[in-house]
mmCIF file of N, CA and C in Angstrom:
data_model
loop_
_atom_site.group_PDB
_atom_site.id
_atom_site.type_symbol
_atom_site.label_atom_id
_atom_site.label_comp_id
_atom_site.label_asym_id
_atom_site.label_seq_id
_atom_site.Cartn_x
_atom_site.Cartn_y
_atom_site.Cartn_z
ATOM 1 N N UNK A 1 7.667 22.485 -26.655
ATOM 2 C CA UNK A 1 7.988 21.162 -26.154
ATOM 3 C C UNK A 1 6.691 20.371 -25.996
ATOM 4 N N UNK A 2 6.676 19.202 -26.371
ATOM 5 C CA UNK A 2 5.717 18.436 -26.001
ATOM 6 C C UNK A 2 5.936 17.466 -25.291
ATOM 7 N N UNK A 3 4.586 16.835 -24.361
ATOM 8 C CA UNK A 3 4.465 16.038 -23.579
ATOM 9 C C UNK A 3 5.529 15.215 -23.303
ATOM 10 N N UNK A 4 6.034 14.445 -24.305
ATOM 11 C CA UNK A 4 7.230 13.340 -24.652
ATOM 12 C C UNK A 4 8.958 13.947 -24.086
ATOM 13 N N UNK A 5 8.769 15.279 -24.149
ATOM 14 C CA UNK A 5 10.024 15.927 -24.387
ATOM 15 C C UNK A 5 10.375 16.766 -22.845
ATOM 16 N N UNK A 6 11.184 16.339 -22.158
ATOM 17 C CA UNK A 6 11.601 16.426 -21.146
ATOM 18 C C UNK A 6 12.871 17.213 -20.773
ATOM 19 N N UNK A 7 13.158 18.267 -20.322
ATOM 20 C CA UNK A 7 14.248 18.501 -20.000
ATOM 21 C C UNK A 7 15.320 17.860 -18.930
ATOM 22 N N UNK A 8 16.434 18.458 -19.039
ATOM 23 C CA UNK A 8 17.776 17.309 -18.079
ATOM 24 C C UNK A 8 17.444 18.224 -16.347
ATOM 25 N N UNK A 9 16.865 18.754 -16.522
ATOM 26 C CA UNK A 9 16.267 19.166 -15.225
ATOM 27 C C UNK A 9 15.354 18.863 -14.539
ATOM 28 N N UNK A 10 13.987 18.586 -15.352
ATOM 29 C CA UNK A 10 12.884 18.286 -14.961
ATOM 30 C C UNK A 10 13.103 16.464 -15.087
ATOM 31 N N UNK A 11 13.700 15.834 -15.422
ATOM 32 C CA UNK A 11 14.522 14.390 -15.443
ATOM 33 C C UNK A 11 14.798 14.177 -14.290
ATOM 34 N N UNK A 12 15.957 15.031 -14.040
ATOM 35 C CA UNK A 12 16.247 15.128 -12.821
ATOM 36 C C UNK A 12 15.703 14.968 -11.292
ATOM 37 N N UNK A 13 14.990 15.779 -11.777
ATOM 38 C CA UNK A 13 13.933 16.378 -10.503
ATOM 39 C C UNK A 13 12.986 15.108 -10.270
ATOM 40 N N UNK A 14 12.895 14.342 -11.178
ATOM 41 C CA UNK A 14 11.541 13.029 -11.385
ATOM 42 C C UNK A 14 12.486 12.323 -10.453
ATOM 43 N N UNK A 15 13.430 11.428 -10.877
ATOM 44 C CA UNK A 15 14.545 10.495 -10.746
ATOM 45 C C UNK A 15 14.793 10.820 -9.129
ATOM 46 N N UNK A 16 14.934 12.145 -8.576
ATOM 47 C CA UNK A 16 15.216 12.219 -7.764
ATOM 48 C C UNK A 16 13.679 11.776 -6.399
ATOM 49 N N UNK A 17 12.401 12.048 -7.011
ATOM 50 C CA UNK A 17 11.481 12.080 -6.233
ATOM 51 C C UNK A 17 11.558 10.727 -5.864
ATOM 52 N N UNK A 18 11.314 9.755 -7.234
ATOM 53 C CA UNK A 18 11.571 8.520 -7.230
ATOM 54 C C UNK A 18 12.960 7.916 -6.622
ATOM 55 N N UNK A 19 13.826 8.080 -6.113
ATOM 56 C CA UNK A 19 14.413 7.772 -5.241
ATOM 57 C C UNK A 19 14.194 8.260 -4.016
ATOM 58 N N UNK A 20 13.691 9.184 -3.390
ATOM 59 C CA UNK A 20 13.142 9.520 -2.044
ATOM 60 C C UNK A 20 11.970 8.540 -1.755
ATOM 61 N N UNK A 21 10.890 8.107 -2.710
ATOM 62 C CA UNK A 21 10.144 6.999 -2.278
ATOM 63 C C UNK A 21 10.031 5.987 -2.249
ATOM 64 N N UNK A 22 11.069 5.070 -3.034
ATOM 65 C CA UNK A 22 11.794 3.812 -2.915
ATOM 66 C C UNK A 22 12.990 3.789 -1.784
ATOM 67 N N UNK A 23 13.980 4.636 -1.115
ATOM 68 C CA UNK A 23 14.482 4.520 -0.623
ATOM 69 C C UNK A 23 14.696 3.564 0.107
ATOM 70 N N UNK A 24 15.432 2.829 0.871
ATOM 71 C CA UNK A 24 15.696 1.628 1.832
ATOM 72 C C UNK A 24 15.093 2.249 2.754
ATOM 73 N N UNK A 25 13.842 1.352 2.929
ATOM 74 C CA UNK A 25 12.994 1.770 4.307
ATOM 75 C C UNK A 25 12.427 1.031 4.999
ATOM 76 N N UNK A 26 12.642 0.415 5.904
ATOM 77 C CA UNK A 26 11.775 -0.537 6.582
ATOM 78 C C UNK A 26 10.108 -0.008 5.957
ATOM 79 N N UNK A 27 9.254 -0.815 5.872
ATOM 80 C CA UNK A 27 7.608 -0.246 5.493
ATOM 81 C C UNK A 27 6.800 -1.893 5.624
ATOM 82 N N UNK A 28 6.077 -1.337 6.550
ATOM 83 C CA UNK A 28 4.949 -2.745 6.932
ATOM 84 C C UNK A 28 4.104 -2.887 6.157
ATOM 85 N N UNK A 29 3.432 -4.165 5.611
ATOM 86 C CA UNK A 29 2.016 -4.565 4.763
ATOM 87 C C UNK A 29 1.449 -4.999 6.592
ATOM 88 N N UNK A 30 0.241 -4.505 6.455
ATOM 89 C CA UNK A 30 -0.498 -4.808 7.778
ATOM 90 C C UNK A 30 -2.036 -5.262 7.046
ATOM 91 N N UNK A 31 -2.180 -6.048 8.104
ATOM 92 C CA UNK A 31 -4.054 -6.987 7.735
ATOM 93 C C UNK A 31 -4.596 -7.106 8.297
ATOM 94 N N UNK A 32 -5.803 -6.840 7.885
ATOM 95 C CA UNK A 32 -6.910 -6.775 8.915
ATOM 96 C C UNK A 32 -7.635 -7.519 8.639
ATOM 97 N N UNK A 33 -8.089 -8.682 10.082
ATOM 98 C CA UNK A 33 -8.571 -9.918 9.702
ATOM 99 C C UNK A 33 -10.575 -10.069 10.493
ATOM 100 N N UNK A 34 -11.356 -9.869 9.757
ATOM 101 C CA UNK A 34 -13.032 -10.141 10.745
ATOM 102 C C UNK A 34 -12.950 -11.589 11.809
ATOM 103 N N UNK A 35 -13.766 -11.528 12.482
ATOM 104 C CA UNK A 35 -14.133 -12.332 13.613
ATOM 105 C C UNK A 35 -14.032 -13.781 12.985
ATOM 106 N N UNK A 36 -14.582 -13.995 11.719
ATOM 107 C CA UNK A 36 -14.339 -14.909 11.212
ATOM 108 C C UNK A 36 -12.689 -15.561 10.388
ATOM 109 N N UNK A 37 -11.725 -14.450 10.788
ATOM 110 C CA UNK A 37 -10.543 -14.560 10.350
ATOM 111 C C UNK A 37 -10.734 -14.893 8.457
ATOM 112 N N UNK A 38 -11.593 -13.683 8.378
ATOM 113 C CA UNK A 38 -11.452 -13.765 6.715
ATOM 114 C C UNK A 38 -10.810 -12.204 6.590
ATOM 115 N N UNK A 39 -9.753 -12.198 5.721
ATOM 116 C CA UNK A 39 -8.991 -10.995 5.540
ATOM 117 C C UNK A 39 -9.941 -9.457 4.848
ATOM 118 N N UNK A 40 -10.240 -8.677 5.444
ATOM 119 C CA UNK A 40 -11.044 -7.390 4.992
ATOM 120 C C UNK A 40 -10.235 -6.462 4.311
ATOM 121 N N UNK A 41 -8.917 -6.416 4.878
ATOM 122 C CA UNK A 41 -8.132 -4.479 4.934
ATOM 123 C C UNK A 41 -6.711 -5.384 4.612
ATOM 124 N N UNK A 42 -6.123 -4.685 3.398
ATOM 125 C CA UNK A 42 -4.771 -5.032 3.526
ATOM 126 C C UNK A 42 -4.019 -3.347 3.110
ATOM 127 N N UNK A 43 -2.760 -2.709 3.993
ATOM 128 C CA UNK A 43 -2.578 -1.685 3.748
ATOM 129 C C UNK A 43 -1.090 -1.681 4.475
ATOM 130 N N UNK A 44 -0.413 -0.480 3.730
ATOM 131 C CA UNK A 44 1.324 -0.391 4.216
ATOM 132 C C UNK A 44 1.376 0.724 4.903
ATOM 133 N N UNK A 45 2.350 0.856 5.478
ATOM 134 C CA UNK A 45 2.663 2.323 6.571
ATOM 135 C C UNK A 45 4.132 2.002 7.027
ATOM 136 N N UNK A 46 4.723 3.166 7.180
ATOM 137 C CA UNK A 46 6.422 3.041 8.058
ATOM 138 C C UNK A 46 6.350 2.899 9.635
ATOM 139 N N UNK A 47 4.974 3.565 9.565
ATOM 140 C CA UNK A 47 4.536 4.024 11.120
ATOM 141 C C UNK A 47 3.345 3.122 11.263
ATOM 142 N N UNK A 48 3.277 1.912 11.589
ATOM 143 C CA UNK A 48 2.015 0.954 12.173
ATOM 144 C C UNK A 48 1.196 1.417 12.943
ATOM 145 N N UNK A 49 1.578 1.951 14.227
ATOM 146 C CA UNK A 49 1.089 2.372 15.559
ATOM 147 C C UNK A 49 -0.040 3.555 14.887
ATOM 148 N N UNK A 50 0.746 4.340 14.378
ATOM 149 C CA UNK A 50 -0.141 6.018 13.558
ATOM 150 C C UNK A 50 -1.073 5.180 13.024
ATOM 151 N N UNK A 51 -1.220 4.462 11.615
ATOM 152 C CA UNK A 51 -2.037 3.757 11.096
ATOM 153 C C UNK A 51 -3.261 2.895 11.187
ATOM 154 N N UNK A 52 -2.459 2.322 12.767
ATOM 155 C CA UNK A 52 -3.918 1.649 13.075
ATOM 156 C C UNK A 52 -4.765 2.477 13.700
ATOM 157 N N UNK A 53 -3.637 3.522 14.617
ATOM 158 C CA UNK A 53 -4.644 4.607 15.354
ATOM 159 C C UNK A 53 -6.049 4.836 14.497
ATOM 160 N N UNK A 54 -5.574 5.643 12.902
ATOM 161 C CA UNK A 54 -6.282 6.267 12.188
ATOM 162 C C UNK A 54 -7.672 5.207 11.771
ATOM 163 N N UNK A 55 -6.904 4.103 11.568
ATOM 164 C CA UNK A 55 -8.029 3.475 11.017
ATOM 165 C C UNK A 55 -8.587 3.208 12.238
ATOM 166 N N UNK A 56 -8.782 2.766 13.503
ATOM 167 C CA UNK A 56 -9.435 2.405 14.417
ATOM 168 C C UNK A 56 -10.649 3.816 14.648
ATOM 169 N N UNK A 57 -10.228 5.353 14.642
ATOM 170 C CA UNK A 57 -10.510 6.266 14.992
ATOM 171 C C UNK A 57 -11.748 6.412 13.376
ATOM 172 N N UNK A 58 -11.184 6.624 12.434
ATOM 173 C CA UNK A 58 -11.679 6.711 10.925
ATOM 174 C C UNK A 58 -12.546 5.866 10.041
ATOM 175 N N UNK A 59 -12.064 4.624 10.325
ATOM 176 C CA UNK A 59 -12.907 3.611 9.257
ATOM 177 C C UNK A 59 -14.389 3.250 9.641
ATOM 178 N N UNK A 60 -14.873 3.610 8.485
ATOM 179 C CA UNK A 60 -16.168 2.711 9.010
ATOM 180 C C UNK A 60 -16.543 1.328 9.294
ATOM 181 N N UNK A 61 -15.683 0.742 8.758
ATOM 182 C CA UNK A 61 -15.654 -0.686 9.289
ATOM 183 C C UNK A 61 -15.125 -1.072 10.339
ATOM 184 N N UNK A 62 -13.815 -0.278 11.127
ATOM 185 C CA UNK A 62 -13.362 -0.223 12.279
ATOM 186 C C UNK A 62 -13.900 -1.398 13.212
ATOM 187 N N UNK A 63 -15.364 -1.529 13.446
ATOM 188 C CA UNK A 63 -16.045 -2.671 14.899
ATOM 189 C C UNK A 63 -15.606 -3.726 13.735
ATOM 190 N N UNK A 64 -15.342 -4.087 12.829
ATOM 191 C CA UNK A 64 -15.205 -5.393 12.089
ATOM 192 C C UNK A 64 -13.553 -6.276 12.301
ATOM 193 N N UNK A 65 -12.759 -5.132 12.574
ATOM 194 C CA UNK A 65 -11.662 -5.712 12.549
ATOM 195 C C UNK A 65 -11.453 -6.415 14.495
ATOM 196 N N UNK A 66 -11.062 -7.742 14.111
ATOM 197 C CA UNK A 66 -10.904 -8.492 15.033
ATOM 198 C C UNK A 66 -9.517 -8.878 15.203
ATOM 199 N N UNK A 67 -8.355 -8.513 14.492
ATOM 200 C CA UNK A 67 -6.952 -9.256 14.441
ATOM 201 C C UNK A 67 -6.374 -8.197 13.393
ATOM 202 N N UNK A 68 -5.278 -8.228 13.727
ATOM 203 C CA UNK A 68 -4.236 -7.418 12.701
ATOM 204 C C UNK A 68 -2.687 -8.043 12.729
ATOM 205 N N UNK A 69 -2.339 -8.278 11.781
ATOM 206 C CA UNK A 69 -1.439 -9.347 11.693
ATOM 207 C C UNK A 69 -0.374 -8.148 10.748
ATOM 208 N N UNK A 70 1.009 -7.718 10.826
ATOM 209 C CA UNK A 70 1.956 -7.148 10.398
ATOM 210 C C UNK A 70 3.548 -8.039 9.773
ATOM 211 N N UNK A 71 3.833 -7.142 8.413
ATOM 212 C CA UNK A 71 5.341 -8.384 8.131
ATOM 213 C C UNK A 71 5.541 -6.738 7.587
ATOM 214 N N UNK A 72 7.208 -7.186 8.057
ATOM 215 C CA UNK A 72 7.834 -5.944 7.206
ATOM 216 C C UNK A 72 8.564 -6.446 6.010
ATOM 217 N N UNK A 73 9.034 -5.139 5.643
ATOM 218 C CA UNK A 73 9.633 -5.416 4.239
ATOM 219 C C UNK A 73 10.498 -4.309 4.444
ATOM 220 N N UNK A 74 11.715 -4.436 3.459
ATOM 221 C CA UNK A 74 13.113 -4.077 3.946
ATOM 222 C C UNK A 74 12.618 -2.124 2.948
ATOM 223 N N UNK A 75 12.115 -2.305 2.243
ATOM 224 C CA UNK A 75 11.545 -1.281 1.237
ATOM 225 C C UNK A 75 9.911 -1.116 1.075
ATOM 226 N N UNK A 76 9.982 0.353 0.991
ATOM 227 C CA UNK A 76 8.650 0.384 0.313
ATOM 228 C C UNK A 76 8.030 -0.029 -0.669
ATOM 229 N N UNK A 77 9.096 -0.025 -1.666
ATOM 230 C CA UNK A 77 8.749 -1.031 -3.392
ATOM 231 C C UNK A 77 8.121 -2.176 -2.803
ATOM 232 N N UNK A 78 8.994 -3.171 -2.357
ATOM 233 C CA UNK A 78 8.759 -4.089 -1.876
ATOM 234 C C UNK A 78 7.256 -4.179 -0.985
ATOM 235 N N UNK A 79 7.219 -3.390 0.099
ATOM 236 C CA UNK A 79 5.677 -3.728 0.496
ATOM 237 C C UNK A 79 5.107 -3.273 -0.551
ATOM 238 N N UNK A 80 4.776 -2.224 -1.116
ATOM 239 C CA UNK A 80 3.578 -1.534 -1.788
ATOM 240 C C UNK A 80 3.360 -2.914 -3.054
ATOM 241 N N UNK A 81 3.961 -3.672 -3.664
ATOM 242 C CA UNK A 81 4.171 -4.666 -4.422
ATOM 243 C C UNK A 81 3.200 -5.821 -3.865
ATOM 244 N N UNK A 82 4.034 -6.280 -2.090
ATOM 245 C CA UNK A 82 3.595 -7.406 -1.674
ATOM 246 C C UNK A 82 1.674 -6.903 -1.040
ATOM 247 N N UNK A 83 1.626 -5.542 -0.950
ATOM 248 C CA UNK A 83 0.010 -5.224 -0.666
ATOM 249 C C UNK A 83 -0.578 -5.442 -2.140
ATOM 250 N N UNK A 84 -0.268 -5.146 -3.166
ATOM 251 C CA UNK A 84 -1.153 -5.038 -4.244
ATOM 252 C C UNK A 84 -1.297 -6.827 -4.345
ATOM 253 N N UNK A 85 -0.348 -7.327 -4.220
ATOM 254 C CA UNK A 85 -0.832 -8.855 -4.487
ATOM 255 C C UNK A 85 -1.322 -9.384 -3.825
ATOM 256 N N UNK A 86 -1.361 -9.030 -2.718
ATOM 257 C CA UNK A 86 -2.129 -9.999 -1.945
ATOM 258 C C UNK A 86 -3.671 -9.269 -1.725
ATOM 259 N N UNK A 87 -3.757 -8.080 -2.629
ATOM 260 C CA UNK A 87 -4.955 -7.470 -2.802
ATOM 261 C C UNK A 87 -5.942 -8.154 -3.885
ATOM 262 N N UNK A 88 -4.969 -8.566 -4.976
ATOM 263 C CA UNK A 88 -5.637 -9.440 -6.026
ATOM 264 C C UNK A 88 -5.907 -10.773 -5.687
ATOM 265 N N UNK A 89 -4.711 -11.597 -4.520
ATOM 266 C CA UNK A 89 -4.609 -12.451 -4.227
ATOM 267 C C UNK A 89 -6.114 -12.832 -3.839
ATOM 268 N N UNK A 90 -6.704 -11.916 -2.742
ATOM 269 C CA UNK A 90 -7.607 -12.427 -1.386
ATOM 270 C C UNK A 90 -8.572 -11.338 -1.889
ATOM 271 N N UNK A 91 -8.849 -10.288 -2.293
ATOM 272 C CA UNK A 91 -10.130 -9.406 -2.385
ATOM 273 C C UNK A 91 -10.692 -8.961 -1.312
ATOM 274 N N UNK A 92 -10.047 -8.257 -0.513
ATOM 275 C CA UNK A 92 -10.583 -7.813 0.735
ATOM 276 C C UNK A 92 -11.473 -7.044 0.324
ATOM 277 N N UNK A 93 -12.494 -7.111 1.277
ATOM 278 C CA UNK A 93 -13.557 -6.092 0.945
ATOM 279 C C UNK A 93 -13.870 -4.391 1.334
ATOM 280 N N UNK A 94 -12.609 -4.090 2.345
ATOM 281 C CA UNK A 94 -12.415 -2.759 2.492
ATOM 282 C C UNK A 94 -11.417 -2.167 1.587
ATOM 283 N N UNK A 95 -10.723 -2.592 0.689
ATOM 284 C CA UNK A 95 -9.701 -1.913 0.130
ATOM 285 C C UNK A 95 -10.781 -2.124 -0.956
ATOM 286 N N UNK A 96 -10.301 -0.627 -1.779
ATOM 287 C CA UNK A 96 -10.957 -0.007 -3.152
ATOM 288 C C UNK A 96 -10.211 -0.171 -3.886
ATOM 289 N N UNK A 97 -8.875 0.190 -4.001
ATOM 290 C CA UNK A 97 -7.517 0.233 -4.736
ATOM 291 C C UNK A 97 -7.104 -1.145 -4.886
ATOM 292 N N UNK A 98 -6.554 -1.470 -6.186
ATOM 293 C CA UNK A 98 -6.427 -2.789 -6.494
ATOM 294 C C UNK A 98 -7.020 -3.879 -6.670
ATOM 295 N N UNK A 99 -8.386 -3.931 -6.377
ATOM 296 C CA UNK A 99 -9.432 -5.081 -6.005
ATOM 297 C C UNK A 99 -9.744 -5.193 -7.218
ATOM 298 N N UNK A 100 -9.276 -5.617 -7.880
ATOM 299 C CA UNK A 100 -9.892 -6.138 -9.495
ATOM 300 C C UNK A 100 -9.143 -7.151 -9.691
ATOM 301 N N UNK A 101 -9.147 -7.735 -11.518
ATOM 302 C CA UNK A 101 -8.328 -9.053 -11.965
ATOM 303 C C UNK A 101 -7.385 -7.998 -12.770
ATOM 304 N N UNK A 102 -7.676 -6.877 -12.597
ATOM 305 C CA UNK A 102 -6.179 -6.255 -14.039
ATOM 306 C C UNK A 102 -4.556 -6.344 -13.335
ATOM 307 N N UNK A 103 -4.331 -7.426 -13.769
ATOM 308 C CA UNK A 103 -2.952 -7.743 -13.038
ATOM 309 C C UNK A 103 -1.896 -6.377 -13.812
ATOM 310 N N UNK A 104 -2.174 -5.946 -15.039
ATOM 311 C CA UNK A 104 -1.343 -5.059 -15.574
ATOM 312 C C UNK A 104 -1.012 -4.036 -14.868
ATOM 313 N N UNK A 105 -1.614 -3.438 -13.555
ATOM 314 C CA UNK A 105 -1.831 -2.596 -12.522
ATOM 315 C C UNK A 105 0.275 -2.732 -12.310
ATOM 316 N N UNK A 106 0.567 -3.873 -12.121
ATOM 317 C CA UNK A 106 2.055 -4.588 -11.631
ATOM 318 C C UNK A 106 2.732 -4.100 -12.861
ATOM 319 N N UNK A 107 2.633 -3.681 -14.313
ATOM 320 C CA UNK A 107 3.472 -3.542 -14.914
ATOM 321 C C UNK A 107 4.056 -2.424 -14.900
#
């Protein structure tokens, strides 16, 4: 079998992962805004509270964030979508992931 060639099992098994992580889920895009209210950190979580913990405890930029501003979204598709754009949108300077012009990233 090659690469291309998939069994009705291992199909299966994909289809199914991919519906456990799209599922209908409430999931927050959260932002993190500097003293100067210029956007640094844009990032999603189900669990906000856990998240900021980590990053407050973890990030090295942590003393930079001055404001954190949260919107939910009814799905994870949906946030993980509305973070990547507004990653290309604004260019925060703590996020690594997404920070370029290759919009094809969305296809």
């Amino acid at each position: 079998m090659n690469n291309f060639e998939r069994d009705e099992k291992e199909t299966e098994k994909d289809l199914e992962t991919i519906r456990e992580l799209y599922e209908t889920k409430p999931t927050a895009v959260y932002k993190h805004y500097d003293i100067d209210d210029n956007l640094i950190y844009v990032g999603i979580a189900s669990d906000v509270t856990v998240r900021q913990t980590t990053h407050f405890k973890t990030s090295e930029w942590q003393q930079e964030i001055q404001n954190v501003s949260v919107e939910w979204h009814y799905s994870r598709l949906r946030a993980e979508i509305r973070e990547i754009l507004l990653i290309k949108a604004f260019r925060p300077k703590h996020n690594k992931v997404h920070n370029n012009n290759n919009f094809a990233e969305l296809a």
